[in-house]
Every structure is written in structure tokens, then in C-alpha cells.
XYZ file of N, CA, C and O in Angstrom:
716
model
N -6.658 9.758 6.701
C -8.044 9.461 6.916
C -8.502 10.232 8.135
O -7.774 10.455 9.101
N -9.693 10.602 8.027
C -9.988 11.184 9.355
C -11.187 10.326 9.629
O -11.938 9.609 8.968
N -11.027 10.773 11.135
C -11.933 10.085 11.803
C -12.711 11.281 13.260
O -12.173 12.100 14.004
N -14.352 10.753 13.089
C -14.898 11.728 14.331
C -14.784 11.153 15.401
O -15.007 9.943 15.420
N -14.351 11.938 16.790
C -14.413 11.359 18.096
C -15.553 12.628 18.810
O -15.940 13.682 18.307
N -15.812 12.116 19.928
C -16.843 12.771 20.664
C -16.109 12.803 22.329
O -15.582 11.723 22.595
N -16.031 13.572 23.154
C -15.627 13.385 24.130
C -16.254 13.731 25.199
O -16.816 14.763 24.832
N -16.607 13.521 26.540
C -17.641 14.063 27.511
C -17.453 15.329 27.484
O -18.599 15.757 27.619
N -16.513 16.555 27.367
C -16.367 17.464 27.599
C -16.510 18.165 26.346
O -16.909 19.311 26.550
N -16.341 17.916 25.191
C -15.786 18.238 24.105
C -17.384 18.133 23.126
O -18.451 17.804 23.646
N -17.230 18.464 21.759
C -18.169 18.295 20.685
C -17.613 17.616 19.545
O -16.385 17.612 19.458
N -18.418 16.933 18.483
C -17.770 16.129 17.578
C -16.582 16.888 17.048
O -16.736 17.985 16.511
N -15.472 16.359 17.180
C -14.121 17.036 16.245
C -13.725 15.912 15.399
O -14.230 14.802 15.565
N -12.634 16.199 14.280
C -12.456 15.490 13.544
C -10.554 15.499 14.004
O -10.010 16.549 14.346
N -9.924 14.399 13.936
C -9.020 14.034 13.940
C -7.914 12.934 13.217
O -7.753 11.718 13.317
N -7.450 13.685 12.678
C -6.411 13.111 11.837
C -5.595 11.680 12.323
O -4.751 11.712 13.219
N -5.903 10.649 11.733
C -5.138 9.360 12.185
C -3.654 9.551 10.795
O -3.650 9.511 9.565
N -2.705 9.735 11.735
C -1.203 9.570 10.878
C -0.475 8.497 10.990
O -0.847 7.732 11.880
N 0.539 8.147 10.321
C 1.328 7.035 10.642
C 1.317 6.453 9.197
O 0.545 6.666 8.261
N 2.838 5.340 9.348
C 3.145 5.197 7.848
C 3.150 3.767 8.017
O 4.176 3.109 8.186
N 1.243 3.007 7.937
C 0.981 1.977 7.949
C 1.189 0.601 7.149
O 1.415 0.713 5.944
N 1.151 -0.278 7.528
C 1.727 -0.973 7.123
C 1.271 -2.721 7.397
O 1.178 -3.144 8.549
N 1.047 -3.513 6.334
C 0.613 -5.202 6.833
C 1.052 -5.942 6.633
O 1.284 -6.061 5.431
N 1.533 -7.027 7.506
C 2.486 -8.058 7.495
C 1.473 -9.174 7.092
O 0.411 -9.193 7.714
N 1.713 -10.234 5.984
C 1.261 -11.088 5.857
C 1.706 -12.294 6.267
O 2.802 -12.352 5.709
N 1.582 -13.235 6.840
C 2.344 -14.847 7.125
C 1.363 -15.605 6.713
O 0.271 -15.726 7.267
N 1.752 -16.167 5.670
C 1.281 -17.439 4.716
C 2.094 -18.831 5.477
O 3.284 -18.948 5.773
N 0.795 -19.934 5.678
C 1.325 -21.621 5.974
C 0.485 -22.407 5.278
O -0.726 -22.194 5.342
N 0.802 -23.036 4.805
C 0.265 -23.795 4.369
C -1.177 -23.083 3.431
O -0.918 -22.316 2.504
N -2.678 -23.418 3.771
C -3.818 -22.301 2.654
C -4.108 -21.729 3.686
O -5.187 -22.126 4.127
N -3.447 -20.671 4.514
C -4.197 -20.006 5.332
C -3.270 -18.377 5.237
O -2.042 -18.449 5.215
N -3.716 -17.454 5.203
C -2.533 -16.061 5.516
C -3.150 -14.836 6.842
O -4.067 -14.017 6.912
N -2.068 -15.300 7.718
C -2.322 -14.141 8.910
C -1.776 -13.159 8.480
O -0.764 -12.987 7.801
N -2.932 -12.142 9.169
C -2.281 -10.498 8.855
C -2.224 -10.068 10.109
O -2.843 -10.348 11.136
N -1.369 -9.338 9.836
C -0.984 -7.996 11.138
C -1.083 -6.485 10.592
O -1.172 -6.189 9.401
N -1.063 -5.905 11.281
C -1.387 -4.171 11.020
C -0.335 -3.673 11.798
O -0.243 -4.320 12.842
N 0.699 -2.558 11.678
C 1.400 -1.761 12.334
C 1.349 -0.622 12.483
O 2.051 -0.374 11.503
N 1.071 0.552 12.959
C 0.641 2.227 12.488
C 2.457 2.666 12.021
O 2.569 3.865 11.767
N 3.427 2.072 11.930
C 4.381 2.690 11.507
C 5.148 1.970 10.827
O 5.963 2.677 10.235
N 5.264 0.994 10.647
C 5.998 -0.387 10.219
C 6.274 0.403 8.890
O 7.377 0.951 8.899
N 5.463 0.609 7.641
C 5.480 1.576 6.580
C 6.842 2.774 6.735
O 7.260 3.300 5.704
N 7.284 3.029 7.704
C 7.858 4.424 7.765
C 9.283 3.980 6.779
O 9.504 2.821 6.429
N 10.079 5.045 6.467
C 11.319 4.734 5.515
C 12.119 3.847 6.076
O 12.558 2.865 5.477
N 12.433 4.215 7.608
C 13.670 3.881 8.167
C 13.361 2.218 8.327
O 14.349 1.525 8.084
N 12.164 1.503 8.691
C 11.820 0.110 8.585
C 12.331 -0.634 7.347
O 13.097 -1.583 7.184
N 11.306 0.498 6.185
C 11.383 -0.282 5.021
C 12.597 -0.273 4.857
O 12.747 -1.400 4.386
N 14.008 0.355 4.913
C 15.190 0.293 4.583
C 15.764 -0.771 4.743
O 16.227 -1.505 3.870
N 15.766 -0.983 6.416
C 16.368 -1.771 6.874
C 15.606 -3.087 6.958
O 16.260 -3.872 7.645
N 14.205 -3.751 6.416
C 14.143 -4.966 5.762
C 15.425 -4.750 4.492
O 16.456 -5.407 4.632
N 15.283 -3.780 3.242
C 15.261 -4.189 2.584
C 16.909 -4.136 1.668
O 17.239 -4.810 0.692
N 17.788 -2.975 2.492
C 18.864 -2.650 2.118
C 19.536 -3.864 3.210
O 19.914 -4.930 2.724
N 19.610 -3.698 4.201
C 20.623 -4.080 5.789
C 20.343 -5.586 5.743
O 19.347 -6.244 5.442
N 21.720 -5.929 6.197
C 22.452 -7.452 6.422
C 21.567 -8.455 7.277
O 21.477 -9.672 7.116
N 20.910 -7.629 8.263
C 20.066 -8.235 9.384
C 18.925 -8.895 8.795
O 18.509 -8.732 7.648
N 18.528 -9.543 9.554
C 17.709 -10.848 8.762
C 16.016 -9.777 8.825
O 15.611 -9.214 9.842
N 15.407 -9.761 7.641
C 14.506 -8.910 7.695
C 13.321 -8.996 8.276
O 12.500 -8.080 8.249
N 13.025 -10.846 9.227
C 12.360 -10.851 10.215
C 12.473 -10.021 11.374
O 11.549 -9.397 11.897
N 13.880 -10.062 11.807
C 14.238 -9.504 12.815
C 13.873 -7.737 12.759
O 13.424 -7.114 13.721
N 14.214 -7.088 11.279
C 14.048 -5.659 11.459
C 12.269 -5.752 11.153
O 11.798 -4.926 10.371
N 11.774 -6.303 11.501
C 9.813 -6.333 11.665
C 9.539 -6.340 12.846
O 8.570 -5.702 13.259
N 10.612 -7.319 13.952
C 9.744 -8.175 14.753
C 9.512 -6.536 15.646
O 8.310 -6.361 15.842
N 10.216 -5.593 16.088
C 9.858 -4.606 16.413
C 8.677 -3.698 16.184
O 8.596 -2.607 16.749
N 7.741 -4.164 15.334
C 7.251 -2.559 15.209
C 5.680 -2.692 15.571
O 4.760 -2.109 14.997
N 5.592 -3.535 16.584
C 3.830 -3.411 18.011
C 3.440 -3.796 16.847
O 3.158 -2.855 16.105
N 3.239 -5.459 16.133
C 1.866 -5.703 15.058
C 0.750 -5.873 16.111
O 0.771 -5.978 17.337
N -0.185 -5.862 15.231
C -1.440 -6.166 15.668
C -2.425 -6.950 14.803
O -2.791 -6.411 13.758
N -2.977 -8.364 15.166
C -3.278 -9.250 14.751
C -4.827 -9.007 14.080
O -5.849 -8.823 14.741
N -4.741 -9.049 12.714
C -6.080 -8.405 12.150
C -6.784 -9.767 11.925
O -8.006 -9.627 11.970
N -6.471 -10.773 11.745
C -7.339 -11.969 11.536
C -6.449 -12.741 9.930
O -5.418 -12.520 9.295
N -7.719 -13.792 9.860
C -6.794 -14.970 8.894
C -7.919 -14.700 7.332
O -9.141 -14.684 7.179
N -6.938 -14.553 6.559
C -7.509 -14.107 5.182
C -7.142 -15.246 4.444
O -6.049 -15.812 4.420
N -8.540 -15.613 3.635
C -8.405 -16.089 2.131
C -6.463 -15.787 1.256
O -5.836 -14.733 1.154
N -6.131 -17.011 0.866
C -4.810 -15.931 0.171
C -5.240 -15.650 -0.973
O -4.297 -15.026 -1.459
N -6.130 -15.700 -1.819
C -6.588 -15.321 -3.027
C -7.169 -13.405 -2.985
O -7.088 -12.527 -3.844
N -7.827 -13.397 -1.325
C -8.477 -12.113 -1.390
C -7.575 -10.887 -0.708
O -8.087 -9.803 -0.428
N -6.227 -11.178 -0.484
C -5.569 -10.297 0.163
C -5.307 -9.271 -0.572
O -5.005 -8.319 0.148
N -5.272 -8.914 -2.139
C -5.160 -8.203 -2.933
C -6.271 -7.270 -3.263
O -6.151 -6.140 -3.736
N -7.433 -7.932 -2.933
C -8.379 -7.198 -2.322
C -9.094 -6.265 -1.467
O -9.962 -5.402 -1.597
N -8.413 -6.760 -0.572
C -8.702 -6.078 0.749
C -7.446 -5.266 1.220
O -7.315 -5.003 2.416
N -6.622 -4.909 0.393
C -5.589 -4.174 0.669
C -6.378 -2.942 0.412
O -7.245 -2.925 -0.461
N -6.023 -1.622 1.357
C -6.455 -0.342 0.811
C -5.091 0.585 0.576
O -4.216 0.993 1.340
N -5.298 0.699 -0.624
C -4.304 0.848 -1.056
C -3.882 2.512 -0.965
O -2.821 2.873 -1.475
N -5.042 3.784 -0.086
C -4.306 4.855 -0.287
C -4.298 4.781 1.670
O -4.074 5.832 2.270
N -4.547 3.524 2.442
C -4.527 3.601 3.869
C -3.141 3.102 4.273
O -2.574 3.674 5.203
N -2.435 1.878 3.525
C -1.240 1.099 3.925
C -0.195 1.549 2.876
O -0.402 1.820 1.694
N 0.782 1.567 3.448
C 1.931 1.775 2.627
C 2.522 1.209 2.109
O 2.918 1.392 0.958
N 2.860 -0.072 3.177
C 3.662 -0.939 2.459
C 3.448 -2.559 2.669
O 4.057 -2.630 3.737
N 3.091 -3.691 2.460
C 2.584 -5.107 2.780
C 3.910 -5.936 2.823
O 4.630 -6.067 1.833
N 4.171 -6.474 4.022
C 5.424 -7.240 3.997
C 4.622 -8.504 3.966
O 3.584 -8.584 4.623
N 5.115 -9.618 3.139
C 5.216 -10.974 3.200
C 5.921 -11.848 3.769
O 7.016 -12.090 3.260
N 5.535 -12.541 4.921
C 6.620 -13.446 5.294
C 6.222 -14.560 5.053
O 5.116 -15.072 5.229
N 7.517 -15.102 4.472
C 7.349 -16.571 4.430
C 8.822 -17.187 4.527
O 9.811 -16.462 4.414
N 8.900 -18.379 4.714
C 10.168 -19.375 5.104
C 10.896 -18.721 4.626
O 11.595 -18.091 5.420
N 11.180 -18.465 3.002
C 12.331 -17.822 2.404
C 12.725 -16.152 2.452
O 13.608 -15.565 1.826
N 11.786 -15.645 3.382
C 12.662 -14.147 3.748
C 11.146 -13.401 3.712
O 10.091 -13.972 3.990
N 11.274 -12.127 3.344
C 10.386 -11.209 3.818
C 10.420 -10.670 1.891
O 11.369 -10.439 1.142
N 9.474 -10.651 1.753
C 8.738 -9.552 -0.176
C 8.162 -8.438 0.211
O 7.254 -8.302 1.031
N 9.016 -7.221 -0.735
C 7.898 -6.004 0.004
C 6.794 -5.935 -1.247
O 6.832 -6.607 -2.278
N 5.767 -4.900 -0.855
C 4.894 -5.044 -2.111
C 4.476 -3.244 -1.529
O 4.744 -2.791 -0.416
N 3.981 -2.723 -2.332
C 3.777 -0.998 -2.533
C 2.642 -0.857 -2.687
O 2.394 -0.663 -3.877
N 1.658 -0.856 -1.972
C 0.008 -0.584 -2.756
C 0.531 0.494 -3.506
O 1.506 1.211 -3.281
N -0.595 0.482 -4.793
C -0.772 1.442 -5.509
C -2.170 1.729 -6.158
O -2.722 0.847 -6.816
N -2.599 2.648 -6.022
C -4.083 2.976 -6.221
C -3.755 3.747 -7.568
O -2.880 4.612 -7.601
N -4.564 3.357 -8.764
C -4.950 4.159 -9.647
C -6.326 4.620 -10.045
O -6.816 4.349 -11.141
N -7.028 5.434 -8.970
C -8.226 6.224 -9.424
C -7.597 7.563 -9.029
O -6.546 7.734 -8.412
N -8.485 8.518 -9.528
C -8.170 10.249 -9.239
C -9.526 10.563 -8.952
O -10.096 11.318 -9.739
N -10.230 10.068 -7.845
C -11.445 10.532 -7.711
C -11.212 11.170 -5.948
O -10.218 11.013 -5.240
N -12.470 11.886 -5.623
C -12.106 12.059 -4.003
C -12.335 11.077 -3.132
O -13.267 10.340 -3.455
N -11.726 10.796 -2.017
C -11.076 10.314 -1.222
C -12.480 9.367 -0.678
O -12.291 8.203 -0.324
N -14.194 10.104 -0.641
C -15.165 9.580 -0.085
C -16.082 8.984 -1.670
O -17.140 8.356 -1.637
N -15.409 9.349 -2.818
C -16.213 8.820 -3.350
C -15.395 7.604 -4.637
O -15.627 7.478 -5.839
N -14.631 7.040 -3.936
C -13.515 6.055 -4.659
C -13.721 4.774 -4.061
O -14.373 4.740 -3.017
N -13.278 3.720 -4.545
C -12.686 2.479 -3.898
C -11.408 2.390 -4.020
O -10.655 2.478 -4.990
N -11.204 2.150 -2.581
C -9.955 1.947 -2.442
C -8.622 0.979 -3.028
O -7.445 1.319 -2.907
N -8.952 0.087 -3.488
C -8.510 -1.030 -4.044
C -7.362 -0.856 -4.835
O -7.572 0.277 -5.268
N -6.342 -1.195 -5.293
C -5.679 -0.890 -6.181
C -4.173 -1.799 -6.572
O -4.265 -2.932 -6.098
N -3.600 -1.704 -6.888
C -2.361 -3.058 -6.876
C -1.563 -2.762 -6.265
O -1.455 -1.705 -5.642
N -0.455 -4.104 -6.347
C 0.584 -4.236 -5.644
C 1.721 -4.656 -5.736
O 1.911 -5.870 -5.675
N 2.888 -3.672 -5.925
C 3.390 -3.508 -6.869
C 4.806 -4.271 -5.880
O 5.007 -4.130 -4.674
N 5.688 -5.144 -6.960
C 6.657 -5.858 -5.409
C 8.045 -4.454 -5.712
O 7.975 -3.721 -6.699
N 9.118 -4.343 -4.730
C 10.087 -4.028 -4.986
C 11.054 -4.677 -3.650
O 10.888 -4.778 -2.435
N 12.315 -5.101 -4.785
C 13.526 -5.339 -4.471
C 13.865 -4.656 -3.368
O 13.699 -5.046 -2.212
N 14.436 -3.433 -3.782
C 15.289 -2.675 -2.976
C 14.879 -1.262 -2.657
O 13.968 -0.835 -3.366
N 15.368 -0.426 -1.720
C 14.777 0.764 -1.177
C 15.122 1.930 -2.480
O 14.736 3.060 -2.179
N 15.608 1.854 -3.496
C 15.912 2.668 -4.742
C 15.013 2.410 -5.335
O 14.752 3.350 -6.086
N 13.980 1.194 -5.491
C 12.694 1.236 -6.407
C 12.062 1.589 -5.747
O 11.816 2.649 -6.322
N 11.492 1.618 -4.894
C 10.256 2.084 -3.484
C 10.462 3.516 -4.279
O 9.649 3.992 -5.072
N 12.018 4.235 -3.808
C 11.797 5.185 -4.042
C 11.533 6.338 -5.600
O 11.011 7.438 -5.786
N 12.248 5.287 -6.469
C 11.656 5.988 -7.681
C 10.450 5.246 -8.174
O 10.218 5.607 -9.328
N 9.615 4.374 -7.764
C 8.317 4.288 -8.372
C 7.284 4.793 -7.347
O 6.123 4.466 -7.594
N 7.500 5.543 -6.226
C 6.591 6.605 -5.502
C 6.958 7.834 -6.403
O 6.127 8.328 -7.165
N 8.420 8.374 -6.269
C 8.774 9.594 -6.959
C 7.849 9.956 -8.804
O 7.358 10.979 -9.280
N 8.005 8.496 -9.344
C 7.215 8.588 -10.557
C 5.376 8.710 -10.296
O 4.694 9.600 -10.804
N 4.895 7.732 -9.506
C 3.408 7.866 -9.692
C 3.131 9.194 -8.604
O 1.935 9.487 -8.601
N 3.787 9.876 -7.878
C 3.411 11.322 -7.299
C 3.504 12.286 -8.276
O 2.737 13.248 -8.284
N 4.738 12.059 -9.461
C 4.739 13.138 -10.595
C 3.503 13.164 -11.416
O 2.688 14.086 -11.462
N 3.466 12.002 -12.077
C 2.540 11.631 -12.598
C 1.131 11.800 -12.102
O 0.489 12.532 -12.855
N 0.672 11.498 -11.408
C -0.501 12.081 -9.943
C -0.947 13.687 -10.077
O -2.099 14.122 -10.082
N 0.342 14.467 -10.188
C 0.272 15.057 -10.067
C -0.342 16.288 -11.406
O -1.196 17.172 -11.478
N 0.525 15.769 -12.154
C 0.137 16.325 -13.410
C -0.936 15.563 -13.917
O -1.450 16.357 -14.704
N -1.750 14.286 -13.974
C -2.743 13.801 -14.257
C -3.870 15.092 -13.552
O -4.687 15.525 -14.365
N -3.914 15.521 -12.531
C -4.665 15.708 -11.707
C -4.748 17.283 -12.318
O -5.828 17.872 -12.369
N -3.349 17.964 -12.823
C -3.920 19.046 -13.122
C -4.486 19.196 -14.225
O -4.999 20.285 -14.480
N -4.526 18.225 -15.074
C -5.147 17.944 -16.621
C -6.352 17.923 -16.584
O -7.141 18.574 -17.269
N -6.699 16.644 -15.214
C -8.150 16.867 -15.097
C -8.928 18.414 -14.718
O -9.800 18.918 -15.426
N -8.427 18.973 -13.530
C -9.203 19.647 -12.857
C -9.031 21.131 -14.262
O -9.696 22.126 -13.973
N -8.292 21.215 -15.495
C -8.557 21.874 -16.483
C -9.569 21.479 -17.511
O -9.621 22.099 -18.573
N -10.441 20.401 -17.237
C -10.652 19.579 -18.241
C -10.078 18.769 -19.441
O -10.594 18.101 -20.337
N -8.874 19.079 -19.119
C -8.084 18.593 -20.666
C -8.080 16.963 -20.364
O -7.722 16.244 -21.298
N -8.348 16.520 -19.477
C -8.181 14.647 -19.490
C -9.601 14.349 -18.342
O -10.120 14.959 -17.407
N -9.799 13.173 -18.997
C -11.141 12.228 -18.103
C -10.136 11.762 -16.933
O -8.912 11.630 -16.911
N -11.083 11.576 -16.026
C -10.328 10.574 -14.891
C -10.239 8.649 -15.567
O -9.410 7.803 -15.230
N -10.911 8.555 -16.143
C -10.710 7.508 -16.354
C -9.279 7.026 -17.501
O -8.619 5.999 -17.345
N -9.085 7.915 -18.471
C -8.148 7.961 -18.842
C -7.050 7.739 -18.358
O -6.250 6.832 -18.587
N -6.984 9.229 -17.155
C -5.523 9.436 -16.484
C -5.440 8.228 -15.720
O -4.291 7.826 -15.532
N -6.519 7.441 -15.154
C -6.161 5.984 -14.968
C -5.311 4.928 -15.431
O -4.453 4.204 -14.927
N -6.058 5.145 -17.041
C -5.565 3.712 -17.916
C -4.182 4.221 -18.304
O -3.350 3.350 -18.556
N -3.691 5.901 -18.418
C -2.433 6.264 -18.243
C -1.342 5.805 -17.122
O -0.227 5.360 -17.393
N -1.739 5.949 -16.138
C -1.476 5.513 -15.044
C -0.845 3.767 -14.794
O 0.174 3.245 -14.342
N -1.910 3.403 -15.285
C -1.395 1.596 -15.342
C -0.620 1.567 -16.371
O 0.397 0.950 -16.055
N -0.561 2.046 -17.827
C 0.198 2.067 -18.745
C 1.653 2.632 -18.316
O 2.683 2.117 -18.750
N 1.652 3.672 -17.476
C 3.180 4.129 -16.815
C 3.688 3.194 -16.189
O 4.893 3.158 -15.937
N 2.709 2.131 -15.777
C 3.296 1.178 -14.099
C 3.959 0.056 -14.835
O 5.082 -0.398 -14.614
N 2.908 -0.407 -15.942
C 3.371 -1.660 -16.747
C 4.740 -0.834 -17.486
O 5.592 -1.388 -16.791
N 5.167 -0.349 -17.963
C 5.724 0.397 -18.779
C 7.105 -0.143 -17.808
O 8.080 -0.798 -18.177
N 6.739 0.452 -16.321
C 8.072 0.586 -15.218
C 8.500 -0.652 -14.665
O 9.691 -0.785 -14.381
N 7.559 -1.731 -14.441
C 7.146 -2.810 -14.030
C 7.278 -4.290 -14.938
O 6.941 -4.268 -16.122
N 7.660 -5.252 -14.469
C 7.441 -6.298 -15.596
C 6.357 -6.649 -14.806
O 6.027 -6.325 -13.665
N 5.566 -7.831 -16.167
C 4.021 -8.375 -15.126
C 4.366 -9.121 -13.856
O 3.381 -9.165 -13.119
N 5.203 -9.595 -13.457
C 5.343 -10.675 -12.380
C 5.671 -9.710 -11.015
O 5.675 -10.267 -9.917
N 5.908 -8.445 -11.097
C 5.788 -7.100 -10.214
C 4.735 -7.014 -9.850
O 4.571 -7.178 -8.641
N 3.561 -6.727 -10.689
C 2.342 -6.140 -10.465
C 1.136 -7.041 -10.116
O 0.877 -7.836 -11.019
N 0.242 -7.125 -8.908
C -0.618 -8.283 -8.621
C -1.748 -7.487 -8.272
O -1.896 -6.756 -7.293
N -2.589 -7.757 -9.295
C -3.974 -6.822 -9.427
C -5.015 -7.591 -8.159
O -4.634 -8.346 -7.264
N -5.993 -7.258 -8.353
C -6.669 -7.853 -7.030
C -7.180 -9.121 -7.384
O -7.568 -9.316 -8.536
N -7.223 -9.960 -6.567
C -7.669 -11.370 -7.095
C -6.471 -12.487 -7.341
O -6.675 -13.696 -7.451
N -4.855 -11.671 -7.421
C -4.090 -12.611 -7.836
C -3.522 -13.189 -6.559
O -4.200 -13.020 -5.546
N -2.244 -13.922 -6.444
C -1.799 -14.393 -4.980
C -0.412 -13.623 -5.264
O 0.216 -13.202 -6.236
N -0.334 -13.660 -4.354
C 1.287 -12.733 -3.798
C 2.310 -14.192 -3.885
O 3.507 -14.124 -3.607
């Protein structure tokens, strides 16, 4: 995402915000706090929640959250942006759930909604082959379109058809559902 800054010395520039973001959810009772991390998302985190012996609170409690406020639990699926965060950890009593946003539009970046599902995985071998699949896929959707040979809306409903295909339903939590 970029973003404009202005500086006393300087003229509007545009600057790249990086980092392999990431939101912690804590559900009690009907209430769910979120946190935001700019790196929490990165591989070496997600691993070690999700491969390593260590209790997967503990490989979180490290990574500077930052307290975004208390969400509806019905609308968190919502308000996920799904091409800004990488990865949504859940905590609750019984351990830590990862979940994968996944966006299926192919439109540009300013003229999309962001929204998109959320897909859970086990272990750091699904993370990595259901990114490896929807980047292939992404990819070649995208050159279909920009030949005309496919609608964007199509390579969409392709798109969810690949996920369900990879996915059983109790994986996939469209917006509106609860985690």
C-alpha cells in the first residue's frame, strides 16, 4: 500500500509501507479484541506458532501488537483486508487458529474491495501450498484476462471453485461468518 507523506523540507512523496502484517484476535466471552503487528505475518512467526513445541501464545507474545479496538465477532470477517494482512491469529483458551486472508477479485488495487475470506490452516505446509496455488492461479487468471480470453468475474468464481475444491467448507469463513 502506499501512502503520501509531506515533510517541512521535502514535497509530497509517496512511500511504500512493507511488512508481513498480521491480526491477533482474543475472543471472551461476546466481545473480540484485535491487535495489529507490522510483522507478526512474516514466515519465521507463522512457523513457529504453527510447526514448534512452544506454546503458540508464547511465539506471539513477541511481536510489538498494537491494540486496534473491540469488534463485533460476527463482523471480523469483514473487516479483514484481505490483500493488507497476511495472516489472523485467533486466540482463545484452547491454543492459537491461523486463518490466511484470501481475496478473490482481479481488479486494481484502488478500484476493488478489499474483503475476501479466510481460509484456516493447520500447519506451515498448507500456508504454503495454498499461497503457492492461488499465486499460480492469480497468475494465469490475470493473463487470460489482460488477453481478453476470461471476464474478471469469472476468474473469480474460478478462483473460489479452486479454494472449495482445496478446502473443505469448515476451512473457509466468508464474511459475515464467526471464526
Amino acid at each position: 500500500m502506499l501512502t503520501p507523506t509531506a515533510g517541512a523540507l521535502e514535497r509530497n512523496r509517496t512511500v511504500s509501507r512493507v511488512g508481513e502484517r498480521a491480526l491477533a484476535v482474543v475472543r471472551s466471552d461476546h466481545r473480540v479484541d484485535v491487535y495489529h503487528s507490522q510483522w507478526a505475518g512474516s514466515v519465521n512467526r507463522l512457523t513457529r506458532v504453527l510447526e514448534t513445541p512452544v506454546d503458540p501464545v508464547a511465539a506471539l507474545a513477541g511481536a510489538d501488537w498494537q491494540y486496534r479496538g473491540r469488534w463485533q465477532p460476527g463482523t471480523l470477517s469483514r473487516r479483514v483486508d484481505a490483500l493488507d494482512i497476511a495472516v489472523v491469529y485467533h486466540v482463545s483458551t484452547s491454543g492459537v487458529t491461523v486463518y490466511l486472508p484470501v481475496w478473490l477479485g482481479f481488479t486494481w488495487p484502488g478500484e476493488r474491495v478489499t474483503r475476501g475470506v479466510l481460509v484456516r490452516v493447520d500447519t506451515y505446509e498448507q500456508c504454503r501450498c495454498l499461497r503457492a496455488t492461488l499465486r499460480f492461479l492469480k497468475s494465469v487468471f490475470h493473463e487470460a484476462i489482460g488477453l481478453d480470453l476470461l471476464d474478471s468475474d469469472t476468474a473469480r468464481d474460478l478462483l473460489a471453485l479452486a479454494l472449495r475444491t482445496r478446502c473443505s467448507p469448515d476451512r473457509i469463513h466468508t464474511p459475515g461468518t464467526r471464526l
